[in-house]
Amino acid sequence: MEVRSEGSAGPASEVYSHSRLSAFENCPRKFQYRYLWKIPAEGESIEGFVGKRVHEVLERLHRVAETHGVPSLPRVLWRFQQMFAEAYDAARVRIVREGTPVDFYRGLGEQCLANYYREHYPFDRDETLALEEHVSFDLGGGYALQGFIDRIARTRDGAIEIQDYKTSARVPTQEQVDEDRQLALYQIGVGARFGAGSPVRLVWRYLRQRRTLVSTRTPDQLETLAVQTRALIDRIRSETSFAAKPSALCRWCEYREGCPASSARRADRPAYAPRAAQPAAPAQLGLVF
């Protein structure tokens, strides 16, 4: 059994992910709470909640389209509404923007799904190779990474696309996605399995805006990314202070009520302390709309 000190960022054998790396970059204190001290998240934002439901429905949509035929759009929206209602808990899901009704966010999810459905119907433009694909890989030198890819597809021109669904309000610039780390890391992880000898495209689908951004990486760019990511992991492993980094993101942080650096800190909350992580039950996904 591994025993980890409060200041340690984990053993060299620990597996990292883009989310884990981003958490450290955005706020080392939050990284410590979530990944080192294993503090359970105190709910989730409504934006994150809607995004999860949209992703679940899109996964189901593609699986059903392959095995049972394409369901109608009203049926897809009905399924989203059912999954939303079953999972929504007002005590756990936080609406940061005060005065905004939950129906507004439900409507945004429906808009995202309707946009995607109308743009891709009848879902025969490419071949689905994988959905919600778990990838784990080594960056060299024992630096292990993992992640989940929304969809991997082979297009009619023979290219492999690593696709990511986005439900956020903001669409980045082309320059920003050309520097994006997440999908490029996934390309390193799945390149040999799906993309050997084929061109690989990184694709972001911004569902609310019906915008698709595409980028590519050269072998040299992927090697540079691997070097940069290994250096970041080294920084995390050597970190001892895990200082808070207050920002606008604090409003959405699941630890804001217990973090000393948060303006929303509750005086009646005890200080956070390390605790053991509890294993999560595997998610189950049906195939019926």
XYZ file of C-alpha atoms in Angstrom:
289
model
C 0.000 0.000 0.000
C 1.352 3.388 -1.019
C 1.681 6.007 1.694
C 1.896 9.559 0.353
C 2.971 12.579 2.312
C 0.815 15.700 2.262
C 3.350 17.597 0.200
C 4.083 14.855 -2.295
C 2.663 14.942 -5.811
C 2.789 11.199 -6.109
C 5.177 8.487 -7.205
C 6.901 8.391 -10.561
C 4.577 5.570 -11.607
C 1.413 7.666 -11.209
C -0.774 8.088 -14.279
C -1.559 11.631 -15.440
C -4.230 13.041 -17.719
C -4.901 16.328 -19.472
C -7.471 17.187 -16.789
C -4.968 16.463 -14.042
C -2.305 18.596 -15.713
C -4.749 21.453 -16.301
C -5.911 21.344 -12.685
C -2.342 21.941 -11.530
C -1.792 24.758 -14.004
C -5.053 26.502 -13.073
C -4.711 26.077 -9.299
C -2.164 23.862 -7.514
C -4.317 23.927 -4.369
C -7.283 22.453 -6.213
C -4.947 19.816 -7.660
C -3.889 18.931 -4.134
C -7.463 18.682 -2.884
C -8.675 16.530 -5.768
C -5.762 14.302 -6.727
C -3.562 14.070 -3.637
C -5.917 14.427 -0.708
C -8.798 12.753 -2.552
C -11.377 15.236 -1.252
C -14.768 14.330 -2.779
C -16.179 17.020 -5.054
C -18.953 19.002 -3.420
C -21.354 18.801 -6.305
C -20.738 20.020 -9.840
C -21.541 23.027 -11.963
C -24.663 23.051 -14.101
C -22.428 23.584 -17.138
C -20.506 20.400 -16.368
C -23.710 18.520 -15.647
C -25.262 19.478 -18.994
C -22.045 18.646 -20.822
C -22.016 15.138 -19.367
C -25.622 14.483 -20.366
C -24.980 15.728 -23.911
C -21.923 13.491 -24.229
C -23.887 10.496 -22.956
C -26.676 11.049 -25.473
C -24.247 11.518 -28.367
C -22.484 8.288 -27.477
C -25.822 6.512 -27.339
C -26.921 8.109 -30.609
C -23.907 6.832 -32.528
C -24.124 3.348 -31.044
C -27.840 3.049 -31.790
C -27.405 4.460 -35.302
C -24.906 1.695 -36.055
C -26.933 -1.184 -34.631
C -30.620 -0.219 -34.796
C -30.840 2.647 -37.258
C -30.879 6.396 -36.705
C -33.481 7.490 -34.142
C -35.568 10.570 -34.831
C -34.513 13.928 -33.431
C -37.590 14.123 -31.136
C -36.596 10.730 -29.740
C -33.019 11.900 -29.133
C -34.251 15.021 -27.331
C -36.698 12.968 -25.295
C -33.851 10.709 -24.183
C -31.796 13.740 -23.140
C -34.718 15.101 -21.140
C -35.143 11.753 -19.394
C -31.456 11.446 -18.550
C -31.370 15.050 -17.390
C -34.343 14.547 -15.073
C -33.018 11.283 -13.669
C -29.591 12.696 -12.823
C -30.440 16.245 -11.767
C -30.203 17.005 -8.054
C -30.706 20.646 -7.124
C -28.768 20.132 -3.888
C -25.708 18.893 -5.775
C -25.733 20.769 -9.105
C -24.698 24.411 -8.702
C -25.999 27.248 -10.839
C -23.344 29.937 -10.501
C -25.169 32.601 -12.468
C -27.858 33.560 -10.005
C -31.368 33.942 -11.351
C -30.800 31.633 -14.313
C -33.451 28.866 -14.290
C -32.503 25.240 -14.775
C -34.777 25.147 -17.839
C -32.367 27.535 -19.548
C -29.540 25.028 -19.229
C -31.761 22.134 -20.247
C -32.596 24.128 -23.351
C -28.916 24.663 -24.100
C -28.363 20.924 -23.994
C -31.262 20.351 -26.362
C -29.882 23.038 -28.683
C -26.467 21.328 -28.744
C -28.001 17.977 -29.627
C -30.350 19.386 -32.242
C -27.481 21.267 -33.903
C -25.325 18.145 -34.024
C -28.145 15.949 -35.275
C -29.142 18.287 -38.102
C -25.553 18.820 -39.176
C -24.629 15.122 -39.317
C -27.860 13.339 -40.237
C -28.051 10.618 -41.542
C -24.694 9.876 -39.855
C -23.090 8.183 -42.840
C -20.315 10.643 -43.704
C -17.622 8.720 -41.835
C -16.975 5.450 -40.037
C -17.011 5.314 -36.260
C -13.930 3.506 -34.993
C -14.402 4.133 -31.273
C -16.669 5.998 -28.850
C -15.628 7.242 -25.422
C -12.366 5.438 -26.018
C -10.059 5.058 -23.030
C -6.445 5.547 -24.048
C -3.386 4.938 -21.897
C 0.132 5.419 -23.160
C 3.708 6.200 -22.227
C 5.405 9.448 -23.187
C 8.806 7.874 -22.752
C 10.863 7.579 -19.608
C 8.001 6.109 -17.601
C 5.679 9.108 -17.925
C 2.240 7.498 -18.138
C -0.860 9.298 -19.407
C -4.481 8.395 -19.984
C -7.696 9.963 -21.219
C -11.047 9.435 -22.904
C -11.706 10.381 -26.517
C -15.289 11.294 -27.408
C -15.135 9.764 -30.878
C -12.566 8.402 -33.302
C -13.650 8.219 -36.943
C -12.282 7.359 -40.366
C -13.377 9.830 -43.025
C -14.023 9.118 -46.679
C -10.595 10.440 -47.649
C -8.961 7.877 -45.354
C -7.976 10.294 -42.589
C -8.399 9.492 -38.897
C -10.244 12.110 -36.869
C -9.941 12.498 -33.112
C -13.154 14.318 -32.250
C -14.070 16.269 -29.136
C -17.551 17.619 -28.341
C -17.769 21.021 -26.676
C -20.859 22.561 -25.074
C -19.132 25.701 -23.804
C -20.196 29.226 -24.730
C -16.788 30.367 -25.900
C -15.177 29.216 -29.135
C -11.369 29.507 -29.209
C -9.380 30.908 -32.092
C -7.636 28.726 -34.659
C -4.332 29.740 -33.104
C -5.493 28.439 -29.726
C -6.570 25.026 -30.996
C -3.317 24.776 -32.942
C -1.630 24.907 -29.530
C -4.153 22.665 -27.750
C -2.532 19.915 -25.686
C -5.380 17.504 -25.037
C -6.203 16.150 -28.486
C -2.554 16.223 -29.526
C -1.717 13.995 -26.560
C -4.514 11.694 -27.644
C -2.948 11.552 -31.093
C 0.255 10.305 -29.479
C -1.803 7.730 -27.590
C -3.806 6.335 -30.510
C -1.568 7.121 -33.470
C -0.060 3.657 -33.743
C -3.399 1.930 -33.207
C -5.630 3.913 -35.564
C -3.464 6.363 -37.460
C -0.426 4.419 -38.627
C 0.142 5.457 -42.229
C -2.966 7.668 -42.282
C -3.247 11.431 -41.836
C -4.685 12.408 -38.447
C -6.920 15.385 -37.860
C -7.846 16.880 -34.495
C -11.468 18.027 -34.534
C -13.391 20.154 -32.028
C -17.169 20.379 -32.471
C -18.627 23.413 -30.699
C -22.220 22.292 -30.546
C -23.945 25.453 -29.378
C -22.447 27.514 -32.187
C -22.440 24.761 -34.864
C -18.764 25.430 -35.450
C -16.058 22.884 -36.177
C -12.355 23.626 -35.737
C -9.693 21.376 -37.223
C -5.980 21.173 -36.563
C -3.078 18.858 -37.338
C 0.295 18.102 -35.773
C 3.616 17.175 -37.336
C 5.835 14.466 -35.795
C 8.203 17.201 -34.581
C 5.335 19.058 -32.907
C 4.214 15.889 -31.145
C 7.746 15.258 -29.898
C 7.976 18.824 -28.609
C 4.658 18.330 -26.828
C 5.934 15.133 -25.219
C 9.020 16.960 -23.939
C 6.902 19.839 -22.567
C 4.465 17.451 -20.897
C 7.231 15.467 -19.235
C 8.671 18.736 -17.908
C 5.263 19.731 -16.498
C 4.911 16.370 -14.764
C 8.376 16.871 -13.260
C 7.193 20.237 -11.911
C 4.151 18.615 -10.348
C 6.197 15.825 -8.792
C 8.583 18.313 -7.212
C 5.878 20.679 -5.942
C 5.567 20.995 -2.157
C 3.531 24.138 -1.439
C 0.507 23.777 -3.769
C -0.410 27.423 -3.373
C -3.909 28.551 -4.294
C -4.283 30.613 -7.458
C -7.472 32.692 -7.050
C -9.167 33.608 -10.325
C -12.571 33.927 -11.955
C -12.637 30.116 -12.097
C -13.104 30.022 -8.313
C -16.818 30.671 -8.789
C -17.136 27.253 -10.432
C -14.730 25.401 -8.130
C -16.218 22.482 -6.228
C -13.970 23.281 -3.253
C -14.791 26.972 -2.959
C -16.735 26.610 0.323
C -13.812 24.983 2.132
C -10.808 26.624 0.508
C -9.118 29.330 2.647
C -8.349 31.345 -0.499
C -11.989 31.462 -1.615
C -14.261 34.432 -0.975
C -17.114 31.898 -0.652
C -15.407 30.032 2.225
C -17.921 28.953 4.861
C -16.842 29.630 8.437
C -18.596 26.495 9.675
C -16.603 24.203 7.385
C -13.670 22.283 8.879
C -10.318 22.516 7.165
C -9.701 20.009 4.392
C -7.413 17.089 5.176
C -6.103 14.087 3.210
C -8.371 11.069 2.881
C -8.421 7.791 0.988
C -10.115 7.664 -2.391
C -13.193 5.516 -2.882
C -13.471 3.406 -6.058
C -16.155 4.613 -8.463
C -18.769 2.235 -9.840
C -18.527 1.729 -13.611
C -21.110 3.610 -15.658
C -23.754 1.642 -17.533
C -25.085 2.791 -20.878
C -28.129 1.315 -22.551
C -28.671 1.144 -26.289
C -32.347 1.984 -26.580
C -33.788 5.376 -27.363
